[in-house]
PDB file of C-alpha atoms in Angstrom:
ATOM      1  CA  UNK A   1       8.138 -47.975 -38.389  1.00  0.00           C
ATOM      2  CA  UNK A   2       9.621 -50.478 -36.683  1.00  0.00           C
ATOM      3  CA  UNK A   3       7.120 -53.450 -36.493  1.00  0.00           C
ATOM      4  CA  UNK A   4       8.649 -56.163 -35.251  1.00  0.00           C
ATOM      5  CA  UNK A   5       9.959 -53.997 -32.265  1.00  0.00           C
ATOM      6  CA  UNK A   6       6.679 -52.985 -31.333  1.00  0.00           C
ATOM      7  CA  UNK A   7       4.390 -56.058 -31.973  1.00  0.00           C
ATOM      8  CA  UNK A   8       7.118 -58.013 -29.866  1.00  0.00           C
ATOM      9  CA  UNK A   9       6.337 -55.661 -27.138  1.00  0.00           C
ATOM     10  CA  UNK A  10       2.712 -55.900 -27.563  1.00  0.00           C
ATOM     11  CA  UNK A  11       2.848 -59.888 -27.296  1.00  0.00           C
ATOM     12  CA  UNK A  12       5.134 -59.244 -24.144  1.00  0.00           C
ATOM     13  CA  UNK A  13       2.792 -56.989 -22.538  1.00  0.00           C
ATOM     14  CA  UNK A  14      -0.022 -59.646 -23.008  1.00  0.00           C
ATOM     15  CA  UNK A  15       1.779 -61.813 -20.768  1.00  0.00           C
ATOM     16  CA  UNK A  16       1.121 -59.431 -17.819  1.00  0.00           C
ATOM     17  CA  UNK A  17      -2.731 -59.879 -18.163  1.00  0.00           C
ATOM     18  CA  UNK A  18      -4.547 -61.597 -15.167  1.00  0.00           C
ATOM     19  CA  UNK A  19      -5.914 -65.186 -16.276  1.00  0.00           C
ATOM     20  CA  UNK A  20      -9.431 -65.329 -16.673  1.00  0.00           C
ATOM     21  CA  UNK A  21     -11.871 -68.066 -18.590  1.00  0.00           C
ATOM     22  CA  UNK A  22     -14.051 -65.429 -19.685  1.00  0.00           C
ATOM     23  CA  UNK A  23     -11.891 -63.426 -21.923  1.00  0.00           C
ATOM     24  CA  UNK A  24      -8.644 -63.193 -23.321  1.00  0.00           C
ATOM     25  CA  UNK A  25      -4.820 -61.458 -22.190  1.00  0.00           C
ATOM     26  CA  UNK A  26      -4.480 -59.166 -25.050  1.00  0.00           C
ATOM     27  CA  UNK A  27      -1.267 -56.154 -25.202  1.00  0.00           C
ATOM     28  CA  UNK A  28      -1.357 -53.111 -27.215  1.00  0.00           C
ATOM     29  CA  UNK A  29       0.994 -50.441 -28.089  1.00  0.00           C
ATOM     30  CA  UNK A  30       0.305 -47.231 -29.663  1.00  0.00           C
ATOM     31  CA  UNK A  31       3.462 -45.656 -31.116  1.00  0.00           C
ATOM     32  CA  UNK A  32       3.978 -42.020 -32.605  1.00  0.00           C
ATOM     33  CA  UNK A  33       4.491 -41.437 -36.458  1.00  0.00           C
ATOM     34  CA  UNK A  34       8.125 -40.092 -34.902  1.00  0.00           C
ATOM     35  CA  UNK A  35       8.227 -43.943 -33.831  1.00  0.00           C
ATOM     36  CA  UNK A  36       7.919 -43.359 -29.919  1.00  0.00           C
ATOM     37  CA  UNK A  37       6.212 -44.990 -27.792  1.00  0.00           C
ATOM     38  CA  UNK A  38       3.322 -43.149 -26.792  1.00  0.00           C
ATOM     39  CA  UNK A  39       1.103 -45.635 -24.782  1.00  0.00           C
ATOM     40  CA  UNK A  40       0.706 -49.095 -23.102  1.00  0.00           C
ATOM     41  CA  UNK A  41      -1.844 -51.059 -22.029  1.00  0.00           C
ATOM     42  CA  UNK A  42      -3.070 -54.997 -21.348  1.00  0.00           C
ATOM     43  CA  UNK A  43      -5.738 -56.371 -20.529  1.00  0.00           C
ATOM     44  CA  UNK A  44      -7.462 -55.894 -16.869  1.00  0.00           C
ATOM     45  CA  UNK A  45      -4.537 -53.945 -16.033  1.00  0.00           C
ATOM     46  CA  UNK A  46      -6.506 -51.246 -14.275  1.00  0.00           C
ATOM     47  CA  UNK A  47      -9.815 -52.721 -13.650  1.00  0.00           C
ATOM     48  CA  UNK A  48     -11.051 -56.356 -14.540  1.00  0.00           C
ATOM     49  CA  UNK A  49     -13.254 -55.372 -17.498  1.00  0.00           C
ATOM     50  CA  UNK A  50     -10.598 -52.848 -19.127  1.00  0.00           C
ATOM     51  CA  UNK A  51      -9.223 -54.153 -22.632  1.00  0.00           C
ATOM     52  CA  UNK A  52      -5.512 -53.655 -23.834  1.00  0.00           C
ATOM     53  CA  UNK A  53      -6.745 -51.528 -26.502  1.00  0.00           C
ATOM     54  CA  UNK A  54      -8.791 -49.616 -24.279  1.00  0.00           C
ATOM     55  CA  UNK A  55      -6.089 -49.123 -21.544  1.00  0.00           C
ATOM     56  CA  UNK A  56      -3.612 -47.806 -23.989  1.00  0.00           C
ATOM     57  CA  UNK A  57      -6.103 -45.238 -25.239  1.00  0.00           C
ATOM     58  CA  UNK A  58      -6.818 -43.856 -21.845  1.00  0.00           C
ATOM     59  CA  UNK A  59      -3.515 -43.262 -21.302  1.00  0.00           C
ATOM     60  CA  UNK A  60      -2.976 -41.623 -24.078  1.00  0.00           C
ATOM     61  CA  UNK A  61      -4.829 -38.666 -22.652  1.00  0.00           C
ATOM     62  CA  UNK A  62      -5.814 -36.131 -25.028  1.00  0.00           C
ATOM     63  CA  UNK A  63      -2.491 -36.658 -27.465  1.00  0.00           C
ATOM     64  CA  UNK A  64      -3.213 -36.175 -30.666  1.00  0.00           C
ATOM     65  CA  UNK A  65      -2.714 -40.245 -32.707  1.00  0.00           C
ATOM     66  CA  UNK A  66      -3.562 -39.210 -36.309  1.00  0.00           C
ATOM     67  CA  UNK A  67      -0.421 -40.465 -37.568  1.00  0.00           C
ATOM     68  CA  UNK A  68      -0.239 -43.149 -34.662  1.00  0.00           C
ATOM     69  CA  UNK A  69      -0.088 -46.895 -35.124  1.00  0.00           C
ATOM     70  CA  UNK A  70      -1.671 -49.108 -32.659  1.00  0.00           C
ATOM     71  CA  UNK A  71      -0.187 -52.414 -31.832  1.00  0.00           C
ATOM     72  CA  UNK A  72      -2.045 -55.042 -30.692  1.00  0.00           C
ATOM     73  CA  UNK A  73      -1.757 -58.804 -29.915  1.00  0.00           C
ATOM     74  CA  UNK A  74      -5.094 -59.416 -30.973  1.00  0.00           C
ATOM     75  CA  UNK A  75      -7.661 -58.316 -33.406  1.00  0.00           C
ATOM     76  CA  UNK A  76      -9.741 -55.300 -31.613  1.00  0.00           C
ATOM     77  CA  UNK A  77     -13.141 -56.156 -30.150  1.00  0.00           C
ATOM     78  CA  UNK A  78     -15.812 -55.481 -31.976  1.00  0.00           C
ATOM     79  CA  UNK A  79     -18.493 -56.555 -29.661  1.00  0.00           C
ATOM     80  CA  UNK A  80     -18.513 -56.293 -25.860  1.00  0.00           C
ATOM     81  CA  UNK A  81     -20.463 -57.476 -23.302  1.00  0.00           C
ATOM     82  CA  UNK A  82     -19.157 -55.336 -20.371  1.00  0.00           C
ATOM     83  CA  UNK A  83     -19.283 -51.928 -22.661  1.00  0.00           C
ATOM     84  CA  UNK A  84     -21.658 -52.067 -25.603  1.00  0.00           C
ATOM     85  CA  UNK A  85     -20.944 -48.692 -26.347  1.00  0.00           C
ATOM     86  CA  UNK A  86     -17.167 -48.900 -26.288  1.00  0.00           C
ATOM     87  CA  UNK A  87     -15.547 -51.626 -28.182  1.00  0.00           C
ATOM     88  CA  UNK A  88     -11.953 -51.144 -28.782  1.00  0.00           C
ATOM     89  CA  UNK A  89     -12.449 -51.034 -32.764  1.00  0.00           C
ATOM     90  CA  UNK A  90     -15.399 -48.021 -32.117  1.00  0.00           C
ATOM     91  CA  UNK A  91     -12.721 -46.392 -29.646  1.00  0.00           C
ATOM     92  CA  UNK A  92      -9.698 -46.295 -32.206  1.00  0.00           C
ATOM     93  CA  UNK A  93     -11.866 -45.141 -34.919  1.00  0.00           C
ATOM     94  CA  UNK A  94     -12.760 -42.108 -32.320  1.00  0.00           C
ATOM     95  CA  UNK A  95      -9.151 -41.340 -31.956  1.00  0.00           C
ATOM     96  CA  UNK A  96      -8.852 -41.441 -35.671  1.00  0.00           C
ATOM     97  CA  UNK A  97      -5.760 -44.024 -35.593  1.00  0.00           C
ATOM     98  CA  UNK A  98      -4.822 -44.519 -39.270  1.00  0.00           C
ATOM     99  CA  UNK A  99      -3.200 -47.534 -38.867  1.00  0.00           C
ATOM    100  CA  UNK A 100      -3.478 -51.105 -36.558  1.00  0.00           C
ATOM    101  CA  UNK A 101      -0.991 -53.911 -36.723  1.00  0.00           C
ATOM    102  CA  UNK A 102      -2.862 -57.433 -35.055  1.00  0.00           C
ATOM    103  CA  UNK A 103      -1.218 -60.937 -34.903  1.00  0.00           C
ATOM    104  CA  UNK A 104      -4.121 -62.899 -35.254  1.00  0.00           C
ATOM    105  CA  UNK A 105      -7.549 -62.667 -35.486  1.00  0.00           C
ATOM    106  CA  UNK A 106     -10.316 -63.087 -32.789  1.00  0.00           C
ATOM    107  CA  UNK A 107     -11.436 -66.857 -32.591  1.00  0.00           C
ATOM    108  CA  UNK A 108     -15.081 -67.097 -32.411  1.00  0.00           C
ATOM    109  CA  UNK A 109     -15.195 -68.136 -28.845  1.00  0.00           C
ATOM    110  CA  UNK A 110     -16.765 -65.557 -26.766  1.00  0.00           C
ATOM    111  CA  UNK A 111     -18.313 -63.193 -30.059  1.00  0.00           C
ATOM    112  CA  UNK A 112     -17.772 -63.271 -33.408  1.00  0.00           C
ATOM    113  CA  UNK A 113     -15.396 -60.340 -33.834  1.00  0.00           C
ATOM    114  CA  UNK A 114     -15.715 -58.070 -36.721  1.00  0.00           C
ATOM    115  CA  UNK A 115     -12.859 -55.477 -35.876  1.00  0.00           C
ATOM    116  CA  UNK A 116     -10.610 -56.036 -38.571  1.00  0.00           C
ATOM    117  CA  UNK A 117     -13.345 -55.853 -41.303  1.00  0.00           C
ATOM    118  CA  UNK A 118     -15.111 -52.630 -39.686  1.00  0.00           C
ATOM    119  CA  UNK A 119     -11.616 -50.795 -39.507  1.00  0.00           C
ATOM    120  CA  UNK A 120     -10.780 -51.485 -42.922  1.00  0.00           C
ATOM    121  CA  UNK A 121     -14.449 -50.577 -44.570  1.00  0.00           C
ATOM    122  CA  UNK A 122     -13.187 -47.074 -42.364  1.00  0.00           C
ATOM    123  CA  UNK A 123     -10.385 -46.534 -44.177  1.00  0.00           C
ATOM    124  CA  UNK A 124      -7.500 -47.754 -41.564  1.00  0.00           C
ATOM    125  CA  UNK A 125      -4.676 -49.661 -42.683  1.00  0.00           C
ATOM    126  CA  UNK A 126      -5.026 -53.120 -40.830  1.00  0.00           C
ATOM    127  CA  UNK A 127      -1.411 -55.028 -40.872  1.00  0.00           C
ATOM    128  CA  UNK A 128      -1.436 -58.706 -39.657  1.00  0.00           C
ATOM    129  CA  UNK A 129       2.002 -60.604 -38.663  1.00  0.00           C
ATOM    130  CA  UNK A 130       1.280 -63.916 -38.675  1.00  0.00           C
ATOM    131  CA  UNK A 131       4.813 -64.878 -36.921  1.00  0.00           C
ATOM    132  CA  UNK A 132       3.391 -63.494 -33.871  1.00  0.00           C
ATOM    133  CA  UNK A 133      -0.128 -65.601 -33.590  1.00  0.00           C
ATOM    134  CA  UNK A 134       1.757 -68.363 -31.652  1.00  0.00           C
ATOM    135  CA  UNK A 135       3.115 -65.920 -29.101  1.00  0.00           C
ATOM    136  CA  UNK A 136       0.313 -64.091 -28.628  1.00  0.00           C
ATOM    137  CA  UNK A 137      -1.726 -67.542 -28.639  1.00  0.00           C
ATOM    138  CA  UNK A 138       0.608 -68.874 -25.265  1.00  0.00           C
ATOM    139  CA  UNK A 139      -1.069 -66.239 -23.367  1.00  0.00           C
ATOM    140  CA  UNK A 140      -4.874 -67.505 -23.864  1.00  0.00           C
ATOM    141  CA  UNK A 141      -3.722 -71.689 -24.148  1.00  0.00           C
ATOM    142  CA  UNK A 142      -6.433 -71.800 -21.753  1.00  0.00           C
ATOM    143  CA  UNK A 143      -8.782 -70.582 -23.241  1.00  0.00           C
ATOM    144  CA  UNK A 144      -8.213 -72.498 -26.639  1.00  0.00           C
ATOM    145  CA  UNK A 145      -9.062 -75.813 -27.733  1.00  0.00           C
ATOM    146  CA  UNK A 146      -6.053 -77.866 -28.742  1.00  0.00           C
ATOM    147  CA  UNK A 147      -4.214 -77.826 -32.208  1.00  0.00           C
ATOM    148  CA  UNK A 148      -4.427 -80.805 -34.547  1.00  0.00           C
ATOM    149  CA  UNK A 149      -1.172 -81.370 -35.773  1.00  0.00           C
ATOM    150  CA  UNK A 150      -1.778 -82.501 -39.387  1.00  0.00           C
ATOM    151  CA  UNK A 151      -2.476 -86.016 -39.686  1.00  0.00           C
ATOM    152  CA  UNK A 152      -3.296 -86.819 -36.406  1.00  0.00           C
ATOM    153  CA  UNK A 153      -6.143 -88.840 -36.415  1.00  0.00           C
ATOM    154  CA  UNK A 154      -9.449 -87.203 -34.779  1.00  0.00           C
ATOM    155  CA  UNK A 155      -9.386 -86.701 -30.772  1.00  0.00           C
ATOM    156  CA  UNK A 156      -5.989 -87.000 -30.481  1.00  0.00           C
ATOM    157  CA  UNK A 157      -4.817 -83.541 -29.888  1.00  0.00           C
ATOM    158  CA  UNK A 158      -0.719 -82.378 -29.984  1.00  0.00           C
ATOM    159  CA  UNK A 159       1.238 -83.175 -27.219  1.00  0.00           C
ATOM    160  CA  UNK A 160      -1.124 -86.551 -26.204  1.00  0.00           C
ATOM    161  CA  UNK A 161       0.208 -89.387 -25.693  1.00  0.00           C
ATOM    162  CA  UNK A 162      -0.289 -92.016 -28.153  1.00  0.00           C
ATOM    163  CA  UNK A 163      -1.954 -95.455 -26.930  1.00  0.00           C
ATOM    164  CA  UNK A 164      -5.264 -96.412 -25.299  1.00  0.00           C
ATOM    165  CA  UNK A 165      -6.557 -95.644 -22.249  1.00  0.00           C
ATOM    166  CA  UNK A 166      -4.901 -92.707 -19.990  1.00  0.00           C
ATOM    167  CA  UNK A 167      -1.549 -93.382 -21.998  1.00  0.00           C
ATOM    168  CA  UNK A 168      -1.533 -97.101 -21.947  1.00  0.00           C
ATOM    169  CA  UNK A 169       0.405 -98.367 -25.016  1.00  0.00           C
ATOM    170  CA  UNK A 170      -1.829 -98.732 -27.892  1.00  0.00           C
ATOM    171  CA  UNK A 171      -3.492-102.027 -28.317  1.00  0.00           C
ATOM    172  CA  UNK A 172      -3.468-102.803 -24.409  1.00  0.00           C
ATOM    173  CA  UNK A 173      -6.258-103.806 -22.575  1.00  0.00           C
ATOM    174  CA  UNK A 174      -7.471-101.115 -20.313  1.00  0.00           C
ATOM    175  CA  UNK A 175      -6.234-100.871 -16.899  1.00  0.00           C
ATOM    176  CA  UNK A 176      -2.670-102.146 -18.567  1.00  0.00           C
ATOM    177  CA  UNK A 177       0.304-100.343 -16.902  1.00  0.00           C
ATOM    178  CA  UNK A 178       1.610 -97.635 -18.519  1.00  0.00           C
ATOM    179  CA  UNK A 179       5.052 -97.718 -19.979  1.00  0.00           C
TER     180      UNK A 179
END
């Protein structure tokens, strides 16, 4: 199985998601044991509460994904709001997928998300690439708080400037030009 191939796609697919500050652009792939593509989906792609996971599974129709993989930028839900009773990890154990490749996990910003753990204690092979995260992090920068680079002293996230007030060089009195 080409991995890379398909988790690239998933991260790409993400990108297509409609912005929203109450949940996050997630793709997902689910590819045949014969290593074709058999579905697509991201999220709110066909209504504004459908997830990527989700999407991909519906179109799936009734094809048969016990030796499928599913790809997907980001763990699988395993708590929902919108649909209790259809989280994407309780919907890919229902299609009996033996095996889910993620990026990165859930951050605990909307739900603590248990999808990784519940699919493994149900016997599916859960894959992470790391090298991915970043990717499939650019889709949701809005939704996350910004990364400490290491060393950087507290409240002064990557990418600010350094200096005193609104950018002033460091040691100014406020109100001092900027540079």
């Amino acid at each position: 199985m080409d991995d890379d191939r398909w988790m690239s796609r998933a991260v790409a697919l993400a990108g297509r998601s409609p912005r929203s500050s109450t949940a996050f652009a997630v793709g997902a792939v689910i590819v045949g044991a014969d290593g074709r593509e058999i579905a697509c989906g991201w999220s709110r792609d066909t209504d504004p509460l459908v997830h990527a996971e989700e999407s991909a599974l519906l179109r799936a129709g009734g094809e048969d994904l016990t030796g499928a993989t599913l790809y997907s930028s980001l763990e699988p839900c395993s708590k929902r709001a919108s649909r209790p009773d259809a989280t994407c990890t309780s919907l890919i154990l229902a299609a009996r997928i033996p095996r889910v490749v993620i990026a990165w996990h859930e951050p605990d910003i909307f739900v603590t998300c248990e999808g990784v753990a519940l699919l493994t204690a149900a016997g599916v092979e859960v894959v992470e690439m790391p090298e991915y995260a970043q990717s499939a992090r650019a889709a949701n920068a809005h939704l996350l708080p910004p990364i400490m680079p290491e060393g950087a002293p507290e409240g002064s996230p990557e990418g600010a400037p350094e200096g005193g007030p609104e950018g002033s060089p460091k040691g100014a009195p406020e109100g001092s030009p900027k540079p």
